[in-house]
PDB file of C-alpha atoms in Angstrom:
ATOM      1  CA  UNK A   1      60.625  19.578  -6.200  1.00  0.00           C
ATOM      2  CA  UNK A   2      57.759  21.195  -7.959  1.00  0.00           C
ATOM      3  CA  UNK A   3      56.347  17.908  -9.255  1.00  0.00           C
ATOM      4  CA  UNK A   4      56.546  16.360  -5.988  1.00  0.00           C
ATOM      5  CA  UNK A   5      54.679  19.239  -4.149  1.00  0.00           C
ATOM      6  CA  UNK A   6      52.220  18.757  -7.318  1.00  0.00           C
ATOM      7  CA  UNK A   7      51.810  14.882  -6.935  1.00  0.00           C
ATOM      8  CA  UNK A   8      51.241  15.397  -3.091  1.00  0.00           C
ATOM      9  CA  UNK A   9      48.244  17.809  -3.442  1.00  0.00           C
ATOM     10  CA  UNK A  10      46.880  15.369  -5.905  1.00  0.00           C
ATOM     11  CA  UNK A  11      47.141  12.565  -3.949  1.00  0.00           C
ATOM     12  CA  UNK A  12      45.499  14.703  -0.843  1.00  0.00           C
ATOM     13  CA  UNK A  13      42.686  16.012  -3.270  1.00  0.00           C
ATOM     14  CA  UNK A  14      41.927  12.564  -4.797  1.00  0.00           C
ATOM     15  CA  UNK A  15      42.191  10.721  -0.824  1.00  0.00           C
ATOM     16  CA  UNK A  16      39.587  14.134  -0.182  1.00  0.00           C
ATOM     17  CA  UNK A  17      36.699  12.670  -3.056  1.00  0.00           C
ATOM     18  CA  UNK A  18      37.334   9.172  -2.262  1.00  0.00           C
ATOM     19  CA  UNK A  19      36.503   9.957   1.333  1.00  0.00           C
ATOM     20  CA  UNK A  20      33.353  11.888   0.412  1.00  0.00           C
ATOM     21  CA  UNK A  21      31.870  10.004  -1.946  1.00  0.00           C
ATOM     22  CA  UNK A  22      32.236   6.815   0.631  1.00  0.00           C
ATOM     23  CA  UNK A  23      29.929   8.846   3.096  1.00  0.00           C
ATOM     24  CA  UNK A  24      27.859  10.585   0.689  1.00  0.00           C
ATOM     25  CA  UNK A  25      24.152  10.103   2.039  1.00  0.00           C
ATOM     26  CA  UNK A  26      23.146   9.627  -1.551  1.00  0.00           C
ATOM     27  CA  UNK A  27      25.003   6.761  -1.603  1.00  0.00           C
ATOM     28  CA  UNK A  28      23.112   5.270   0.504  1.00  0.00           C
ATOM     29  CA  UNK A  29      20.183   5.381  -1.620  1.00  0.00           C
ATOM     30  CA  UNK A  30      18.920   1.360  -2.455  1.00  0.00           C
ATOM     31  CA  UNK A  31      18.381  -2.163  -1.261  1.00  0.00           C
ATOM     32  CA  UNK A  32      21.387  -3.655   0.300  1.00  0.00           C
ATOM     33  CA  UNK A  33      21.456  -7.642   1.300  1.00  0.00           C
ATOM     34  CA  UNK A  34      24.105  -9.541   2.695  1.00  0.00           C
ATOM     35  CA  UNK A  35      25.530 -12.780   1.648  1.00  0.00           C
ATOM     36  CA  UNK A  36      23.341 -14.543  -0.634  1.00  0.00           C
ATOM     37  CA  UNK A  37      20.996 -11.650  -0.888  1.00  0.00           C
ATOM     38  CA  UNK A  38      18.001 -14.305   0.252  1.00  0.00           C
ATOM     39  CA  UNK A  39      16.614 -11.713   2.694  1.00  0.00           C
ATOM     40  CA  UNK A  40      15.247  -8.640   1.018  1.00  0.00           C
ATOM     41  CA  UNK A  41      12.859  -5.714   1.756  1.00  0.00           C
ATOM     42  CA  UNK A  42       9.697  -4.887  -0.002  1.00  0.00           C
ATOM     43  CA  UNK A  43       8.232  -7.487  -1.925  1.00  0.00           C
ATOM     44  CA  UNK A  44       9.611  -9.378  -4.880  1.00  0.00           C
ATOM     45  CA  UNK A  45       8.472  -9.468  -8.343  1.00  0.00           C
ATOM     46  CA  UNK A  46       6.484 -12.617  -7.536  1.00  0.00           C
ATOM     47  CA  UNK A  47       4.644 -11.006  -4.852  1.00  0.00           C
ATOM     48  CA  UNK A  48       6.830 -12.734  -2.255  1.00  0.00           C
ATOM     49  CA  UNK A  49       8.275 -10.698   0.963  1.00  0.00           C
ATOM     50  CA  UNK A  50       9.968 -11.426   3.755  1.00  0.00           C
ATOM     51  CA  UNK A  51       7.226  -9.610   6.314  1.00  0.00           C
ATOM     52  CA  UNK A  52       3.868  -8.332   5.005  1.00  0.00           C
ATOM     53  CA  UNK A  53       2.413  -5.814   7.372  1.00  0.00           C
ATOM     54  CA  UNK A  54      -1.041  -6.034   6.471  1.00  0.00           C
ATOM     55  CA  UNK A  55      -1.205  -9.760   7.432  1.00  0.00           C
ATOM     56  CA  UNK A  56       1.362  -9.406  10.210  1.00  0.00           C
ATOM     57  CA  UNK A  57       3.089 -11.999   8.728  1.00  0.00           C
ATOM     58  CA  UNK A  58       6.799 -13.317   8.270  1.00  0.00           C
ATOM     59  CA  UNK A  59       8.094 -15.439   5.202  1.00  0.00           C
ATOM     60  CA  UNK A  60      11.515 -17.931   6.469  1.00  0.00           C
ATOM     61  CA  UNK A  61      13.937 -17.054   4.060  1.00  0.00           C
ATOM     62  CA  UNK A  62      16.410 -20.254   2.828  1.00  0.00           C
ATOM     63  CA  UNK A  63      19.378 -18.494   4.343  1.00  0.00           C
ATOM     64  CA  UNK A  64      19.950 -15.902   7.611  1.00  0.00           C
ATOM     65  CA  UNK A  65      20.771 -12.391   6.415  1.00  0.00           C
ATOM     66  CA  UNK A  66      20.487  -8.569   6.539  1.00  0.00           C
ATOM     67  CA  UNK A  67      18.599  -6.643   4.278  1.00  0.00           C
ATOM     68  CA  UNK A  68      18.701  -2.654   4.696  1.00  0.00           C
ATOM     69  CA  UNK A  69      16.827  -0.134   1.793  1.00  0.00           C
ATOM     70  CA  UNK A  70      17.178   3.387   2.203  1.00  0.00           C
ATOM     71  CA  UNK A  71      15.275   6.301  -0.320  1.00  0.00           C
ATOM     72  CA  UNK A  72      16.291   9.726  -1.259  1.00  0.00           C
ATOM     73  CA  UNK A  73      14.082  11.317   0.916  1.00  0.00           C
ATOM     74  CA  UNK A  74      15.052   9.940   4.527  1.00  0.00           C
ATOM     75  CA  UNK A  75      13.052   7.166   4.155  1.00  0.00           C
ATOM     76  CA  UNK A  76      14.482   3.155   5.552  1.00  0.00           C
ATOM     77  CA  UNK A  77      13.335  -0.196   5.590  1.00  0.00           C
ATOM     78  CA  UNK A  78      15.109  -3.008   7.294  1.00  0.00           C
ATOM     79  CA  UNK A  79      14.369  -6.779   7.478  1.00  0.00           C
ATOM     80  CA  UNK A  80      16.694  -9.376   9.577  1.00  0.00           C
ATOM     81  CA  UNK A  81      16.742 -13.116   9.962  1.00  0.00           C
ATOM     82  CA  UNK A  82      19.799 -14.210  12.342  1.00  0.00           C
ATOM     83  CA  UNK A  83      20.285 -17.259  14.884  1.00  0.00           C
ATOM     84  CA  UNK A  84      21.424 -16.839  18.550  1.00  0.00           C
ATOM     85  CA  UNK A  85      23.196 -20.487  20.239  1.00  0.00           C
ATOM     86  CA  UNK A  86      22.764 -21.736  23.522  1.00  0.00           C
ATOM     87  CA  UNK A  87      26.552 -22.805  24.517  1.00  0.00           C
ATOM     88  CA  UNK A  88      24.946 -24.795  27.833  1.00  0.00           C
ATOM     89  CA  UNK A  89      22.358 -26.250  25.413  1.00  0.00           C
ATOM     90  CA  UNK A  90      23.417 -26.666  22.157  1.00  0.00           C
ATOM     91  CA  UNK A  91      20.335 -28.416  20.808  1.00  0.00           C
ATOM     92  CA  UNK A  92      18.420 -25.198  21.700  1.00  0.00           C
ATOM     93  CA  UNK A  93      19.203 -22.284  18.993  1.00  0.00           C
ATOM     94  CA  UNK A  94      16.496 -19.523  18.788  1.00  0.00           C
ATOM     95  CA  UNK A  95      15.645 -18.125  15.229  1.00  0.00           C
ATOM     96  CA  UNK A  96      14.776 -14.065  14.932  1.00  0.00           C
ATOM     97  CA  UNK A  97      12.772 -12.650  12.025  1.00  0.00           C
ATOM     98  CA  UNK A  98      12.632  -8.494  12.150  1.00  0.00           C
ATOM     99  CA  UNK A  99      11.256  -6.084  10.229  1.00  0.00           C
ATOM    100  CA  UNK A 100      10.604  -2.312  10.899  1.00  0.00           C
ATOM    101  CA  UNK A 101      10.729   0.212   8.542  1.00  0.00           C
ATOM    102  CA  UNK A 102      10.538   4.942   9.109  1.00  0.00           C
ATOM    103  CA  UNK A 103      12.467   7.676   8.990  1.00  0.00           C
ATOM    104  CA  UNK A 104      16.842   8.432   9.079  1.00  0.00           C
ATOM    105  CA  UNK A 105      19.394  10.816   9.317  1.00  0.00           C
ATOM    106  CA  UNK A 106      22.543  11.369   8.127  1.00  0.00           C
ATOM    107  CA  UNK A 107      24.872  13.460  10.306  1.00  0.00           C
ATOM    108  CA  UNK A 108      28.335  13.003   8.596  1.00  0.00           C
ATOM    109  CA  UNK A 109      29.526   9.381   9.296  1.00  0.00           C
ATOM    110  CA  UNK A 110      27.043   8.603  11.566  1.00  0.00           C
ATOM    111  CA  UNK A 111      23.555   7.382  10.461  1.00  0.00           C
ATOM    112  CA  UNK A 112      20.234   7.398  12.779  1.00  0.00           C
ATOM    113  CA  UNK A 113      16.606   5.228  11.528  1.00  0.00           C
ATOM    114  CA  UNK A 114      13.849   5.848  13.709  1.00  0.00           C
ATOM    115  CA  UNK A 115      10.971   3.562  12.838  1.00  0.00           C
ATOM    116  CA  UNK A 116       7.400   4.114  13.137  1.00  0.00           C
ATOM    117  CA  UNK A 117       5.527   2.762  15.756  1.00  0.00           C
ATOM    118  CA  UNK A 118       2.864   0.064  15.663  1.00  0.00           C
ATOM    119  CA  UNK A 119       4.113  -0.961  12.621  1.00  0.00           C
ATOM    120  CA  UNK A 120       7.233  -3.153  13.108  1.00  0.00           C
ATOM    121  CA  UNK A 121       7.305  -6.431  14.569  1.00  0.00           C
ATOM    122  CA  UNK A 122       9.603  -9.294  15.613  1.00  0.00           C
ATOM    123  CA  UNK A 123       8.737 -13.057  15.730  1.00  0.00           C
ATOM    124  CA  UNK A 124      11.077 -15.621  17.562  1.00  0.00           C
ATOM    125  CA  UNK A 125      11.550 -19.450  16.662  1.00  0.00           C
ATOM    126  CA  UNK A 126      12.862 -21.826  18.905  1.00  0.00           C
ATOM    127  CA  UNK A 127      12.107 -25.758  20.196  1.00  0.00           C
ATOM    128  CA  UNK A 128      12.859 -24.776  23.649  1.00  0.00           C
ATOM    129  CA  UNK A 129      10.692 -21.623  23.693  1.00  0.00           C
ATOM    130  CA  UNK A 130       7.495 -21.423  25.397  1.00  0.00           C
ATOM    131  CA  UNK A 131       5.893 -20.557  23.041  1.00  0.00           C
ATOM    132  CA  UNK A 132       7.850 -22.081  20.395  1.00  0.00           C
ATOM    133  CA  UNK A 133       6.832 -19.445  17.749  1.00  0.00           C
ATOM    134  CA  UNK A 134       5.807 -15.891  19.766  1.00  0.00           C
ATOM    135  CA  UNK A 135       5.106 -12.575  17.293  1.00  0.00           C
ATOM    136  CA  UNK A 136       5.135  -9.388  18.881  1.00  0.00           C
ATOM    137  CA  UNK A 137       5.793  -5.635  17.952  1.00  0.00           C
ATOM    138  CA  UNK A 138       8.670  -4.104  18.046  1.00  0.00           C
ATOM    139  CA  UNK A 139      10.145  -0.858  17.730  1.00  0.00           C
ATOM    140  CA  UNK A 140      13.693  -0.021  17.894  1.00  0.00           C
ATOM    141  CA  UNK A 141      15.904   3.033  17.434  1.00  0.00           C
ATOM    142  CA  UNK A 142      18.835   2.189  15.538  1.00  0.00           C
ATOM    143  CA  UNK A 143      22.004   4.079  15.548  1.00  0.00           C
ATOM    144  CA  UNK A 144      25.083   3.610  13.293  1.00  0.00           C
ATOM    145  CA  UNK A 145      28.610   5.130  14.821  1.00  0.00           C
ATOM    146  CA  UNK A 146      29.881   4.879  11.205  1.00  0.00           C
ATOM    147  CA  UNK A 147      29.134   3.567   7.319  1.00  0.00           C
ATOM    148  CA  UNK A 148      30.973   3.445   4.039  1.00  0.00           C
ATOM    149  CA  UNK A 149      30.310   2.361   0.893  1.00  0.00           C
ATOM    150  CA  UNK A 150      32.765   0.871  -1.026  1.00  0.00           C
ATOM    151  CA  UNK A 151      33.224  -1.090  -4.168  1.00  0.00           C
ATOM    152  CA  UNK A 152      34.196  -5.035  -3.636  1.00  0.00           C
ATOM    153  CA  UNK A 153      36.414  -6.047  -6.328  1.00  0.00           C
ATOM    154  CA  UNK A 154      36.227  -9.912  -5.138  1.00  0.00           C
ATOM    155  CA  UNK A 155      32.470 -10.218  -4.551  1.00  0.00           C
ATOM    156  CA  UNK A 156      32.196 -14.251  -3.403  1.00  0.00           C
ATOM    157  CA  UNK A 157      28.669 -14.380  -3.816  1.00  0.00           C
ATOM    158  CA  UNK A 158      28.327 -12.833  -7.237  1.00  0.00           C
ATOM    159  CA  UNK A 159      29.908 -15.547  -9.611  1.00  0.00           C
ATOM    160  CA  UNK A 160      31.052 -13.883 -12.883  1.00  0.00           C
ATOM    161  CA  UNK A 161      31.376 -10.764 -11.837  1.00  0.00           C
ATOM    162  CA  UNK A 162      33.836  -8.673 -11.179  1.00  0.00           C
ATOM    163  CA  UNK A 163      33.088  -5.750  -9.029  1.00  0.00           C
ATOM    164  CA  UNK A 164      29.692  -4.901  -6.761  1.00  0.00           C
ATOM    165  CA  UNK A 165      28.825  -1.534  -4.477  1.00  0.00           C
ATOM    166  CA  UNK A 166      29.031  -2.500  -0.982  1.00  0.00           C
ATOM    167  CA  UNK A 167      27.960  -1.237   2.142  1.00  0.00           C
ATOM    168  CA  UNK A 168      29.604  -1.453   6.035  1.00  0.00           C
ATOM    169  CA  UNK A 169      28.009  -0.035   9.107  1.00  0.00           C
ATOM    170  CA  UNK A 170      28.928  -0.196  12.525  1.00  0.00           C
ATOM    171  CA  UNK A 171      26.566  -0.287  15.440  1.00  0.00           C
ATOM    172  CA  UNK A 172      26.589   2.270  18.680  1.00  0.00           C
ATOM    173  CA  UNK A 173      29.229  -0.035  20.501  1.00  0.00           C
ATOM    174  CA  UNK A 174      31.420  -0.378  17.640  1.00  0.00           C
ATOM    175  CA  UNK A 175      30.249  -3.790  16.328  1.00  0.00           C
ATOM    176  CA  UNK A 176      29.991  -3.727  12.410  1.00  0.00           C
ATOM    177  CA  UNK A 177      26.976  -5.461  10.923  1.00  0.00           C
ATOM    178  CA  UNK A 178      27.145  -7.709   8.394  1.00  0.00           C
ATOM    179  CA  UNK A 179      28.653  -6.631   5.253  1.00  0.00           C
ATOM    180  CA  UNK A 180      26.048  -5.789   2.565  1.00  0.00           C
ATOM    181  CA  UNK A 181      26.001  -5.393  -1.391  1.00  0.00           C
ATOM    182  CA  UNK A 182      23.780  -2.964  -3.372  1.00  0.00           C
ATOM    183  CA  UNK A 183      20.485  -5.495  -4.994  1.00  0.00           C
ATOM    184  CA  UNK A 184      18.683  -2.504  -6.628  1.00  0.00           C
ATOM    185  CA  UNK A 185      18.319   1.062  -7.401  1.00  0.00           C
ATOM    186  CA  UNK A 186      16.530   2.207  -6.644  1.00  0.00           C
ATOM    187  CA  UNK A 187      15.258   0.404  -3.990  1.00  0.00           C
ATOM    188  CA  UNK A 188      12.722  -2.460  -3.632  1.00  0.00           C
ATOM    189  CA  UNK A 189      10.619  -1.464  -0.484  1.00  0.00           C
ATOM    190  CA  UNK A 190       6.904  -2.007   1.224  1.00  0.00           C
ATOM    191  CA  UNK A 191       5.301   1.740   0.935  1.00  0.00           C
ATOM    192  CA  UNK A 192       7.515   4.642   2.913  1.00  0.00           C
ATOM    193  CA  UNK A 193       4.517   6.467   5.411  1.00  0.00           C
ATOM    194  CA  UNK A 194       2.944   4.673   8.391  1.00  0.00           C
ATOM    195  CA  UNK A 195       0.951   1.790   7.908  1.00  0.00           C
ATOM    196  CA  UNK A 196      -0.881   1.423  11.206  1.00  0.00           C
ATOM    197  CA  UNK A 197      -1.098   4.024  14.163  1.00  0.00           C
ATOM    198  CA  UNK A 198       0.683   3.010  18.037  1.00  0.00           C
ATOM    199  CA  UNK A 199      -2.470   1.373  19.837  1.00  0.00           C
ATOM    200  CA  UNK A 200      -1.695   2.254  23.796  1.00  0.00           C
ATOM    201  CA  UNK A 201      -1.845  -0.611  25.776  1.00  0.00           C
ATOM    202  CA  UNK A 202      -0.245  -3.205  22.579  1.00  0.00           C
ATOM    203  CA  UNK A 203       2.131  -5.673  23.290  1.00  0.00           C
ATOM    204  CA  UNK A 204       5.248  -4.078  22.829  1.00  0.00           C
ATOM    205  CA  UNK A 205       8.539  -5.900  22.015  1.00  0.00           C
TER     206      UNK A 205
END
């Protein structure tokens, strides 16, 4: 009887870690991609990036994908590349690019960036927009209901090896976004403060 009693605290104490160290903000600290890893914050090691916000410029990455980076002092980064379909019109599928970077928060499983503004930006791609390529800014609030990190012990798009840090987040309305996997730490990002200042009167996405 003793044992048992023993055995069940350990299980509660080890399910107790397990549980914090999935939601520890630290954690979250790095670059995270999804599939492929092809879209990435920052700017690679050949000077490549998927949005440079001096030029106000995106790079098309090979593949769609998420890319989030987070630092140990509250700082985020994200970039996106995902299509959208036209079920009346097939033939006309609109291509996002996004990139915003500022500030989160961490309030126990839920996770809050808010970007600065006049800095991020949005460009859509399409053959049956008017214009076919339009660039505008674009600042958005995001909020995550929940996240985890995790370790994936079958990691498809890591050939040879056997086990990678993941991370899952849902959106406000429950929707989970792409699953991610940790690309470096610490993380690969453009620089942390505000690049440009909110000009009144700017296009505004």
């Amino acid at each position: 009887m003793l044992v048992r009693t023993l055995f069940a605290l350990l299980v509660c104490v080890l399910v107790q870690l397990a549980t914090a160290d999935n939601n520890d903000p630290r954690s979250l600290v790095g670059t995270w991609s999804s599939g492929s890893g092809a879209v990435l914050t920052g700017q690679g090691p050949n000077g490549t990036s998927f949005y440079n916000p001096m030029k106000r410029q995106f790079s098309v990455p090979p593949t769609a994908g998420y890319s989030y980076s987070f630092t140990e002092d509250n700082k985020f980064e994200t970039a996106q590349f995902f299509y959208q379909s036209n079920p009346s019109q097939p033939h006309c599928f609109n291509a996002t690019l996004l990139w915003q970077h500022g500030t989160y928060k961490v309030d126990g499983n839920t996770l809050t960036m808010t970007p600065y503004k006049g800095d991020g930006a949005v460009q859509s791609m399409g053959e049956c927009l008017q214009p076919q390529v339009r660039l505008d800014y674009f600042s958005q609030v995001e909020f995550m209901r929940n996240w985890t990190t995790f370790v994936e012990t079958d990691p498809v798009f890591f050939p040879g090896v056997k086990s990678v840090y993941g991370l899952q987040m849902y959106k406000s309305n429950g929707i989970p976004v792409p699953k991610m996997y940790l690309q470096f730490r610490p993380p690969q990002m453009m620089p942390t403060q505000a690049i440009f200042k909110q000009v009144i009167g700017a296009p505004d996405a």
